[in-house]
Amino acid sequence: MPSRLLRVEIALVLAASLGTSAIYSILKLIEQSLSTSGLGGSTSNLNPTQAPLEFFDFSYQLIGICYSLAIPAIALYLLRRDNKDAFGQIGIWPMSLAIDS
């Protein structure tokens, strides 16, 4: 697989996973800075509940984490499907040479 195509695949997957979060964060920052209370008067919850019952709250948060990790998992799969040493070549897994040998 050409390295240019590989770079495009990685960029697309990173944009889909990390780019979405960055865009939401930037929009939220702009929204709060334009509000009447400003940035200093704003508050934010780090881990808000998603359901009143603990089991469902845990379930929703666990599903959200799994979906968030799915796109990077696809990127890693696509990266390694044609080149078994791809992780070692880009520095994700420095011991891949010893494991695959």
N, CA, C and O atoms as a printed pandas DataFrame, in Angstrom:
     atom_number atom_name residue_name chain_id  residue_number  x_coord  y_coord  z_coord
0              1         N          MET        A               1    0.858   -1.180    0.000
1              2        CA          MET        A               1    0.000    0.000    0.000
2              3         C          MET        A               1    0.900    1.238    0.000
3              4         O          MET        A               1    1.828    1.324    0.804
4              5         N          PRO        A               2    0.637    2.187   -0.885
5              6        CA          PRO        A               2    1.449    3.405   -0.936
6              7         C          PRO        A               2    1.362    4.188    0.378
7              8         O          PRO        A               2    0.316    4.234    1.024
8              9         N          SER        A               3    2.480    4.798    0.751
9             10        CA          SER        A               3    2.508    5.531    2.022
10            11         C          SER        A               3    1.586    6.743    1.992
11            12         O          SER        A               3    1.055    7.140    3.029
12            13         N          ARG        A               4    1.390    7.338    0.811
13            14        CA          ARG        A               4    0.465    8.483    0.714
14            15         C          ARG        A               4   -0.954    8.049    1.060
15            16         O          ARG        A               4   -1.658    8.748    1.788
16            17         N          LEU        A               5   -1.374    6.902    0.542
17            18        CA          LEU        A               5   -2.709    6.381    0.844
18            19         C          LEU        A               5   -2.844    6.054    2.323
19            20         O          LEU        A               5   -3.896    6.271    2.925
20            21         N          LEU        A               6   -1.786    5.539    2.894
21            22        CA          LEU        A               6   -1.786    5.221    4.318
22            23         C          LEU        A               6   -1.931    6.494    5.155
23            24         O          LEU        A               6   -2.671    6.509    6.138
24            25         N          ARG        A               7   -1.235    7.545    4.771
25            26        CA          ARG        A               7   -1.343    8.822    5.494
26            27         C          ARG        A               7   -2.748    9.402    5.394
27            28         O          ARG        A               7   -3.262    9.958    6.364
28            29         N          VAL        A               8   -3.367    9.275    4.232
29            30        CA          VAL        A               8   -4.735    9.769    4.049
30            31         C          VAL        A               8   -5.700    9.001    4.949
31            32         O          VAL        A               8   -6.567    9.605    5.581
32            33         N          GLU        A               9   -5.556    7.668    5.012
33            34        CA          GLU        A               9   -6.422    6.858    5.879
34            35         C          GLU        A               9   -6.271    7.271    7.335
35            36         O          GLU        A               9   -7.264    7.437    8.044
36            37         N          ILE        A              10   -5.032    7.436    7.782
37            38        CA          ILE        A              10   -4.791    7.836    9.168
38            39         C          ILE        A              10   -5.375    9.217    9.444
39            40         O          ILE        A              10   -6.004    9.425   10.481
40            41         N          ALA        A              11   -5.174   10.159    8.532
41            42        CA          ALA        A              11   -5.706   11.515    8.723
42            43         C          ALA        A              11   -7.227   11.517    8.784
43            44         O          ALA        A              11   -7.813   12.228    9.601
44            45         N          LEU        A              12   -7.866   10.738    7.937
45            46        CA          LEU        A              12   -9.333   10.679    7.948
46            47         C          LEU        A              12   -9.871   10.097    9.246
47            48         O          LEU        A              12  -10.849   10.602    9.797
48            49         N          VAL        A              13   -9.246    9.052    9.729
49            50        CA          VAL        A              13   -9.721    8.432   10.964
50            51         C          VAL        A              13   -9.463    9.342   12.160
51            52         O          VAL        A              13  -10.318    9.456   13.038
52            53         N          LEU        A              14   -8.311    9.985   12.210
53            54        CA          LEU        A              14   -8.043   10.919   13.300
54            55         C          LEU        A              14   -8.999   12.106   13.257
55            56         O          LEU        A              14   -9.445   12.586   14.299
56            57         N          ALA        A              15   -9.311   12.580   12.053
57            58        CA          ALA        A              15  -10.269   13.685   11.928
58            59         C          ALA        A              15  -11.641   13.266   12.424
59            60         O          ALA        A              15  -12.343   14.051   13.062
60            61         N          ALA        A              16  -12.024   12.032   12.132
61            62        CA          ALA        A              16  -13.339   11.554   12.565
62            63         C          ALA        A              16  -13.393   11.358   14.069
63            64         O          ALA        A              16  -14.440   11.576   14.680
64            65         N          SER        A              17  -12.296   10.954   14.675
65            66        CA          SER        A              17  -12.326   10.678   16.113
66            67         C          SER        A              17  -11.946   11.904   16.944
67            68         O          SER        A              17  -12.739   12.364   17.765
68            69         N          LEU        A              18  -10.758   12.426   16.741
69            70        CA          LEU        A              18  -10.292   13.551   17.540
70            71         C          LEU        A              18  -10.808   14.888   17.027
71            72         O          LEU        A              18  -11.027   15.810   17.812
72            73         N          GLY        A              19  -11.001   15.000   15.728
73            74        CA          GLY        A              19  -11.466   16.246   15.146
74            75         C          GLY        A              19  -12.848   16.641   15.625
75            76         O          GLY        A              19  -13.117   17.817   15.872
76            77         N          THR        A              20  -13.719   15.661   15.754
77            78        CA          THR        A              20  -15.075   15.931   16.234
78            79         C          THR        A              20  -15.043   16.516   17.638
79            80         O          THR        A              20  -15.728   17.499   17.921
80            81         N          SER        A              21  -14.263   15.921   18.502
81            82        CA          SER        A              21  -14.153   16.410   19.875
82            83         C          SER        A              21  -13.570   17.818   19.911
83            84         O          SER        A              21  -14.019   18.659   20.690
84            85         N          ALA        A              22  -12.579   18.076   19.078
85            86        CA          ALA        A              22  -11.961   19.402   19.045
86            87         C          ALA        A              22  -12.943   20.459   18.575
87            88         O          ALA        A              22  -12.981   21.559   19.126
88            89         N          ILE        A              23  -13.734   20.141   17.568
89            90        CA          ILE        A              23  -14.712   21.111   17.053
90            91         C          ILE        A              23  -15.768   21.425   18.106
91            92         O          ILE        A              23  -16.126   22.586   18.304
92            93         N          TYR        A              24  -16.270   20.383   18.787
93            94        CA          TYR        A              24  -17.245   20.621   19.866
94            95         C          TYR        A              24  -16.637   21.480   20.969
95            96         O          TYR        A              24  -17.303   22.374   21.491
96            97         N          SER        A              25  -15.401   21.226   21.324
97            98        CA          SER        A              25  -14.746   21.994   22.385
98            99         C          SER        A              25  -14.578   23.455   21.994
99           100         O          SER        A              25  -14.818   24.348   22.806
100          101         N          ILE        A              26  -14.171   23.699   20.767
101          102        CA          ILE        A              26  -13.991   25.081   20.301
102          103         C          ILE        A              26  -15.322   25.822   20.264
103          104         O          ILE        A              26  -15.404   26.974   20.690
104          105         N          LEU        A              27  -16.368   25.163   19.755
105          106        CA          LEU        A              27  -17.685   25.802   19.728
106          107         C          LEU        A              27  -18.202   26.100   21.133
107          108         O          LEU        A              27  -18.788   27.157   21.367
108          109         N          LYS        A              28  -17.991   25.181   22.064
109          110        CA          LYS        A              28  -18.445   25.388   23.445
110          111         C          LYS        A              28  -17.678   26.548   24.083
111          112         O          LYS        A              28  -18.267   27.343   24.815
112          113         N          LEU        A              29  -16.393   26.653   23.818
113          114        CA          LEU        A              29  -15.588   27.754   24.344
114          115         C          LEU        A              29  -16.078   29.092   23.800
115          116         O          LEU        A              29  -16.205   30.059   24.551
116          117         N          ILE        A              30  -16.350   29.150   22.512
117          118        CA          ILE        A              30  -16.857   30.391   21.906
118          119         C          ILE        A              30  -18.236   30.736   22.474
119          120         O          ILE        A              30  -18.510   31.892   22.794
120          121         N          GLU        A              31  -19.103   29.719   22.597
121          122        CA          GLU        A              31  -20.446   29.951   23.145
122          123         C          GLU        A              31  -20.380   30.521   24.556
123          124         O          GLU        A              31  -21.093   31.471   24.881
124          125         N          GLN        A              32  -19.523   29.939   25.394
125          126        CA          GLN        A              32  -19.437   30.409   26.779
126          127         C          GLN        A              32  -18.766   31.770   26.881
127          128         O          GLN        A              32  -19.103   32.556   27.767
128          129         N          SER        A              33  -17.825   32.062   25.994
129          130        CA          SER        A              33  -17.183   33.376   26.053
130          131         C          SER        A              33  -18.123   34.482   25.583
131          132         O          SER        A              33  -17.970   35.634   25.989
132          133         N          LEU        A              34  -19.099   34.145   24.728
133          134        CA          LEU        A              34  -20.062   35.141   24.246
134          135         C          LEU        A              34  -21.289   35.262   25.145
135          136         O          LEU        A              34  -22.115   36.152   24.944
136          137         N          SER        A              35  -21.418   34.375   26.137
137          138        CA          SER        A              35  -22.576   34.441   27.028
138          139         C          SER        A              35  -22.454   35.654   27.948
139          140         O          SER        A              35  -21.381   36.246   28.068
140          141         N          THR        A              36  -23.564   36.020   28.597
141          142        CA          THR        A              36  -23.571   37.208   29.451
142          143         C          THR        A              36  -22.666   37.054   30.661
143          144         O          THR        A              36  -22.123   38.048   31.143
144          145         N          SER        A              37  -22.485   35.833   31.169
145          146        CA          SER        A              37  -21.625   35.630   32.338
146          147         C          SER        A              37  -20.153   35.497   31.962
147          148         O          SER        A              37  -19.287   35.586   32.832
148          149         N          GLY        A              38  -19.860   35.285   30.691
149          150        CA          GLY        A              38  -18.476   35.161   30.244
150          151         C          GLY        A              38  -17.856   33.837   30.666
151          152         O          GLY        A              38  -18.522   32.993   31.266
152          153         N          LEU        A              39  -16.588   33.663   30.351
153          154        CA          LEU        A              39  -15.905   32.419   30.699
154          155         C          LEU        A              39  -15.744   32.250   32.204
155          156         O          LEU        A              39  -15.846   31.137   32.719
156          157         N          GLY        A              40  -15.494   33.342   32.906
157          158        CA          GLY        A              40  -15.290   33.268   34.356
158          159         C          GLY        A              40  -16.539   32.848   35.114
159          160         O          GLY        A              40  -16.441   32.246   36.183
160          161         N          GLY        A              41  -17.693   33.152   34.584
161          162        CA          GLY        A              41  -18.935   32.812   35.268
162          163         C          GLY        A              41  -19.536   31.496   34.824
163          164         O          GLY        A              41  -20.614   31.121   35.284
164          165         N          SER        A              42  -18.866   30.798   33.949
165          166        CA          SER        A              42  -19.425   29.538   33.451
166          167         C          SER        A              42  -18.934   28.351   34.280
167          168         O          SER        A              42  -17.858   28.387   34.878
168          169         N          THR        A              43  -19.740   27.318   34.296
169          170        CA          THR        A              43  -19.372   26.081   34.986
170          171         C          THR        A              43  -19.511   24.921   34.011
171          172         O          THR        A              43  -20.202   25.013   32.996
172          173         N          SER        A              44  -18.843   23.841   34.346
173          174        CA          SER        A              44  -18.896   22.667   33.491
174          175         C          SER        A              44  -18.777   21.416   34.341
175          176         O          SER        A              44  -18.003   21.374   35.298
176          177         N          ASN        A              45  -19.543   20.403   33.989
177          178        CA          ASN        A              45  -19.439   19.116   34.671
178          179         C          ASN        A              45  -18.472   18.237   33.905
179          180         O          ASN        A              45  -18.554   18.132   32.681
180          181         N          LEU        A              46  -17.559   17.608   34.621
181          182        CA          LEU        A              46  -16.590   16.748   33.956
182          183         C          LEU        A              46  -17.189   15.420   33.549
183          184         O          LEU        A              46  -16.840   14.871   32.503
184          185         N          ASN        A              47  -18.084   14.902   34.361
185          186        CA          ASN        A              47  -18.673   13.605   34.079
186          187         C          ASN        A              47  -20.160   13.637   34.459
187          188         O          ASN        A              47  -20.559   13.060   35.470
188          189         N          PRO        A              48  -20.974   14.315   33.642
189          190        CA          PRO        A              48  -22.387   14.449   34.011
190          191         C          PRO        A              48  -23.127   13.115   33.877
191          192         O          PRO        A              48  -22.773   12.272   33.053
192          193         N          THR        A              49  -24.151   12.945   34.695
193          194        CA          THR        A              49  -24.955   11.735   34.596
194          195         C          THR        A              49  -25.807   11.801   33.343
195          196         O          THR        A              49  -26.247   12.873   32.928
196          197         N          GLN        A              50  -26.034   10.639   32.747
197          198        CA          GLN        A              50  -26.825   10.568   31.533
198          199         C          GLN        A              50  -28.176    9.916   31.765
199          200         O          GLN        A              50  -29.029    9.912   30.877
200          201         N          ALA        A              51  -28.374    9.364   32.953
201          202        CA          ALA        A              51  -29.643    8.734   33.304
202          203         C          ALA        A              51  -29.792    8.767   34.822
203          204         O          ALA        A              51  -28.793    8.727   35.541
204          205         N          PRO        A              52  -31.024    8.840   35.316
205          206        CA          PRO        A              52  -31.211    8.909   36.770
206          207         C          PRO        A              52  -30.844    7.606   37.500
207          208         O          PRO        A              52  -30.435    7.652   38.660
208          209         N          LEU        A              53  -30.981    6.470   36.853
209          210        CA          LEU        A              53  -30.628    5.201   37.489
210          211         C          LEU        A              53  -29.164    4.871   37.216
211          212         O          LEU        A              53  -28.686    5.019   36.091
212          213         N          GLU        A              54  -28.460    4.425   38.250
213          214        CA          GLU        A              54  -27.019    4.192   38.137
214          215         C          GLU        A              54  -26.663    3.170   37.049
215          216         O          GLU        A              54  -25.695    3.367   36.316
216          217         N          PHE        A              55  -27.425    2.095   36.940
217          218        CA          PHE        A              55  -27.111    1.067   35.947
218          219         C          PHE        A              55  -27.165    1.637   34.534
219          220         O          PHE        A              55  -26.275    1.375   33.726
220          221         N          PHE        A              56  -28.189    2.405   34.235
221          222        CA          PHE        A              56  -28.326    2.960   32.895
222          223         C          PHE        A              56  -27.294    4.062   32.644
223          224         O          PHE        A              56  -26.781    4.197   31.533
224          225         N          ASP        A              57  -26.996    4.842   33.675
225          226        CA          ASP        A              57  -25.956    5.858   33.543
226          227         C          ASP        A              57  -24.626    5.202   33.200
227          228         O          ASP        A              57  -23.932    5.648   32.286
228          229         N          PHE        A              58  -24.268    4.148   33.924
229          230        CA          PHE        A              58  -23.044    3.402   33.642
230          231         C          PHE        A              58  -23.071    2.808   32.236
231          232         O          PHE        A              58  -22.080    2.875   31.508
232          233         N          SER        A              59  -24.201    2.232   31.862
233          234        CA          SER        A              59  -24.322    1.598   30.546
234          235         C          SER        A              59  -24.149    2.616   29.421
235          236         O          SER        A              59  -23.425    2.360   28.459
236          237         N          TYR        A              60  -24.809    3.764   29.538
237          238        CA          TYR        A              60  -24.693    4.799   28.512
238          239         C          TYR        A              60  -23.256    5.303   28.393
239          240         O          TYR        A              60  -22.749    5.501   27.289
240          241         N          GLN        A              61  -22.610    5.505   29.528
241          242        CA          GLN        A              61  -21.233    5.992   29.494
242          243         C          GLN        A              61  -20.283    4.943   28.928
243          244         O          GLN        A              61  -19.360    5.284   28.188
244          245         N          LEU        A              62  -20.494    3.678   29.265
245          246        CA          LEU        A              62  -19.660    2.606   28.730
246          247         C          LEU        A              62  -19.831    2.473   27.215
247          248         O          LEU        A              62  -18.853    2.299   26.488
248          249         N          ILE        A              63  -21.063    2.556   26.750
249          250        CA          ILE        A              63  -21.322    2.496   25.305
250          251         C          ILE        A              63  -20.672    3.688   24.600
251          252         O          ILE        A              63  -20.104    3.533   23.519
252          253         N          GLY        A              64  -20.752    4.858   25.196
253          254        CA          GLY        A              64  -20.110    6.040   24.614
254          255         C          GLY        A              64  -18.605    5.874   24.493
255          256         O          GLY        A              64  -18.012    6.269   23.489
256          257         N          ILE        A              65  -17.987    5.293   25.506
257          258        CA          ILE        A              65  -16.545    5.050   25.456
258          259         C          ILE        A              65  -16.217    4.044   24.359
259          260         O          ILE        A              65  -15.268    4.239   23.600
260          261         N          CYS        A              66  -17.000    2.968   24.274
261          262        CA          CYS        A              66  -16.750    1.947   23.245
262          263         C          CYS        A              66  -16.883    2.530   21.843
263          264         O          CYS        A              66  -16.063    2.234   20.974
264          265         N          TYR        A              67  -17.893    3.347   21.612
265          266        CA          TYR        A              67  -18.049    3.980   20.298
266          267         C          TYR        A              67  -16.899    4.936   20.008
267          268         O          TYR        A              67  -16.449    5.036   18.867
268          269         N          SER        A              68  -16.424    5.634   21.021
269          270        CA          SER        A              68  -15.307    6.556   20.823
270          271         C          SER        A              68  -14.018    5.820   20.473
271          272         O          SER        A              68  -13.186    6.341   19.731
272          273         N          LEU        A              69  -13.853    4.623   20.999
273          274        CA          LEU        A              69  -12.645    3.843   20.722
274          275         C          LEU        A              69  -12.735    3.045   19.427
275          276         O          LEU        A              69  -11.723    2.534   18.949
276          277         N          ALA        A              70  -13.929    2.930   18.853
277          278        CA          ALA        A              70  -14.103    2.127   17.639
278          279         C          ALA        A              70  -13.357    2.725   16.445
279          280         O          ALA        A              70  -12.734    1.987   15.682
280          281         N          ILE        A              71  -13.408    4.023   16.273
281          282        CA          ILE        A              71  -12.756    4.641   15.117
282          283         C          ILE        A              71  -11.232    4.510   15.201
283          284         O          ILE        A              71  -10.614    4.138   14.204
284          285         N          PRO        A              72  -10.594    4.799   16.349
285          286        CA          PRO        A              72   -9.147    4.537   16.401
286          287         C          PRO        A              72   -8.805    3.059   16.220
287          288         O          PRO        A              72   -7.753    2.737   15.667
288          289         N          ALA        A              73   -9.672    2.158   16.674
289          290        CA          ALA        A              73   -9.419    0.728   16.463
290          291         C          ALA        A              73   -9.451    0.384   14.973
291          292         O          ALA        A              73   -8.650   -0.421   14.498
292          293         N          ILE        A              74  -10.371    0.994   14.248
293          294        CA          ILE        A              74  -10.424    0.792   12.796
294          295         C          ILE        A              74   -9.143    1.334   12.154
295          296         O          ILE        A              74   -8.592    0.709   11.248
296          297         N          ALA        A              75   -8.674    2.484   12.615
297          298        CA          ALA        A              75   -7.446    3.052   12.063
298          299         C          ALA        A              75   -6.267    2.122   12.297
299          300         O          ALA        A              75   -5.458    1.908   11.395
300          301         N          LEU        A              76   -6.163    1.572   13.488
301          302        CA          LEU        A              76   -5.067    0.655   13.777
302          303         C          LEU        A              76   -5.181   -0.619   12.947
303          304         O          LEU        A              76   -4.175   -1.152   12.480
304          305         N          TYR        A              77   -6.386   -1.099   12.768
305          306        CA          TYR        A              77   -6.589   -2.295   11.943
306          307         C          TYR        A              77   -6.171   -2.033   10.495
307          308         O          TYR        A              77   -5.448   -2.830    9.896
308          309         N          LEU        A              78   -6.636   -0.901    9.934
309          310        CA          LEU        A              78   -6.289   -0.567    8.553
310          311         C          LEU        A              78   -4.782   -0.356    8.397
311          312         O          LEU        A              78   -4.199   -0.696    7.368
312          313         N          LEU        A              79   -4.173    0.200    9.419
313          314        CA          LEU        A              79   -2.740    0.437    9.383
314          315         C          LEU        A              79   -1.958   -0.866    9.335
315          316         O          LEU        A              79   -0.956   -0.964    8.627
316          317         N          ARG        A              80   -2.399   -1.848   10.069
317          318        CA          ARG        A              80   -1.639   -3.089   10.210
318          319         C          ARG        A              80   -2.070   -4.195    9.245
319          320         O          ARG        A              80   -1.382   -5.212    9.153
320          321         N          ARG        A              81   -3.162   -4.037    8.538
321          322        CA          ARG        A              81   -3.668   -5.136    7.709
322          323         C          ARG        A              81   -2.715   -5.534    6.587
323          324         O          ARG        A              81   -2.652   -6.712    6.238
324          325         N          ASP        A              82   -1.983   -4.607    6.021
325          326        CA          ASP        A              82   -1.060   -4.926    4.934
326          327         C          ASP        A              82    0.401   -4.978    5.363
327          328         O          ASP        A              82    1.244   -5.494    4.629
328          329         N          ASN        A              83    0.704   -4.458    6.527
329          330        CA          ASN        A              83    2.086   -4.395    6.995
330          331         C          ASN        A              83    2.123   -4.786    8.463
331          332         O          ASN        A              83    1.712   -4.010    9.325
332          333         N          LYS        A              84    2.609   -5.975    8.749
333          334        CA          LYS        A              84    2.609   -6.478   10.123
334          335         C          LYS        A              84    3.532   -5.686   11.040
335          336         O          LYS        A              84    3.372   -5.746   12.259
336          337         N          ASP        A              85    4.502   -4.938   10.489
337          338        CA          ASP        A              85    5.424   -4.164   11.303
338          339         C          ASP        A              85    5.062   -2.675   11.320
339          340         O          ASP        A              85    5.891   -1.847   11.698
340          341         N          ALA        A              86    3.855   -2.329   10.921
341          342        CA          ALA        A              86    3.463   -0.918   10.820
342          343         C          ALA        A              86    3.532   -0.205   12.167
343          344         O          ALA        A              86    3.946    0.953   12.227
344          345         N          PHE        A              87    3.135   -0.871   13.241
345          346        CA          PHE        A              87    3.153   -0.219   14.552
346          347         C          PHE        A              87    4.580    0.143   14.953
347          348         O          PHE        A              87    4.814    1.224   15.496
348          349         N          GLY        A              88    5.523   -0.736   14.696
349          350        CA          GLY        A              88    6.921   -0.457   15.007
350          351         C          GLY        A              88    7.501    0.633   14.136
351          352         O          GLY        A              88    8.321    1.425   14.601
352          353         N          GLN        A              89    7.093    0.689   12.883
353          354        CA          GLN        A              89    7.618    1.690   11.956
354          355         C          GLN        A              89    7.171    3.102   12.321
355          356         O          GLN        A              89    7.921    4.056   12.116
356          357         N          ILE        A              90    5.972    3.248   12.854
357          358        CA          ILE        A              90    5.518    4.597   13.221
358          359         C          ILE        A              90    5.672    4.882   14.714
359          360         O          ILE        A              90    5.347    5.978   15.170
360          361         N          GLY        A              91    6.166    3.901   15.481
361          362        CA          GLY        A              91    6.479    4.124   16.887
362          363         C          GLY        A              91    5.341    3.895   17.853
363          364         O          GLY        A              91    5.437    4.321   19.004
364          365         N          ILE        A              92    4.271    3.244   17.444
365          366        CA          ILE        A              92    3.171    2.956   18.369
366          367         C          ILE        A              92    3.554    1.813   19.305
367          368         O          ILE        A              92    3.260    1.850   20.500
368          369         N          TRP        A              93    4.208    0.807   18.750
369          370        CA          TRP        A              93    4.560   -0.376   19.527
370          371         C          TRP        A              93    6.026   -0.688   19.246
371          372         O          TRP        A              93    6.322   -1.384   18.275
372          373         N          PRO        A              94    6.948   -0.197   20.063
373          374        CA          PRO        A              94    8.368   -0.357   19.746
374          375         C          PRO        A              94    8.866   -1.802   19.783
375          376         O          PRO        A              94    9.922   -2.096   19.225
376          377         N          MET        A              95    8.140   -2.694   20.418
377          378        CA          MET        A              95    8.595   -4.078   20.507
378          379         C          MET        A              95    8.012   -4.963   19.406
379          380         O          MET        A              95    8.152   -6.185   19.472
380          381         N          SER        A              96    7.368   -4.387   18.407
381          382        CA          SER        A              96    6.707   -5.193   17.389
382          383         C          SER        A              96    7.694   -6.030   16.584
383          384         O          SER        A              96    7.338   -7.111   16.115
384          385         N          LEU        A              97    8.919   -5.555   16.414
385          386        CA          LEU        A              97    9.913   -6.337   15.693
386          387         C          LEU        A              97   10.239   -7.627   16.426
387          388         O          LEU        A              97   10.397   -8.679   15.808
388          389         N          ALA        A              98   10.340   -7.541   17.752
389          390        CA          ALA        A              98   10.664   -8.730   18.544
390          391         C          ALA        A              98    9.490   -9.696   18.605
391          392         O          ALA        A              98    9.695  -10.909   18.647
392          393         N          ILE        A              99    8.270   -9.185   18.610
393          394        CA          ILE        A              99    7.087  -10.034   18.724
394          395         C          ILE        A              99    6.825  -10.761   17.414
395          396         O          ILE        A              99    6.538  -11.959   17.424
396          397         N          ASP        A             100    6.917  -10.055   16.275
397          398        CA          ASP        A             100    6.581  -10.656   14.988
398          399         C          ASP        A             100    7.685  -11.556   14.439
399          400         O          ASP        A             100    7.432  -12.362   13.543
400          401         N          SER        A             101    8.889  -11.433   14.954
401          402        CA          SER        A             101   10.007  -12.234   14.434
402          403         C          SER        A             101    9.950  -13.667   14.890
403          404         O          SER        A             101   10.820  -14.463   14.536
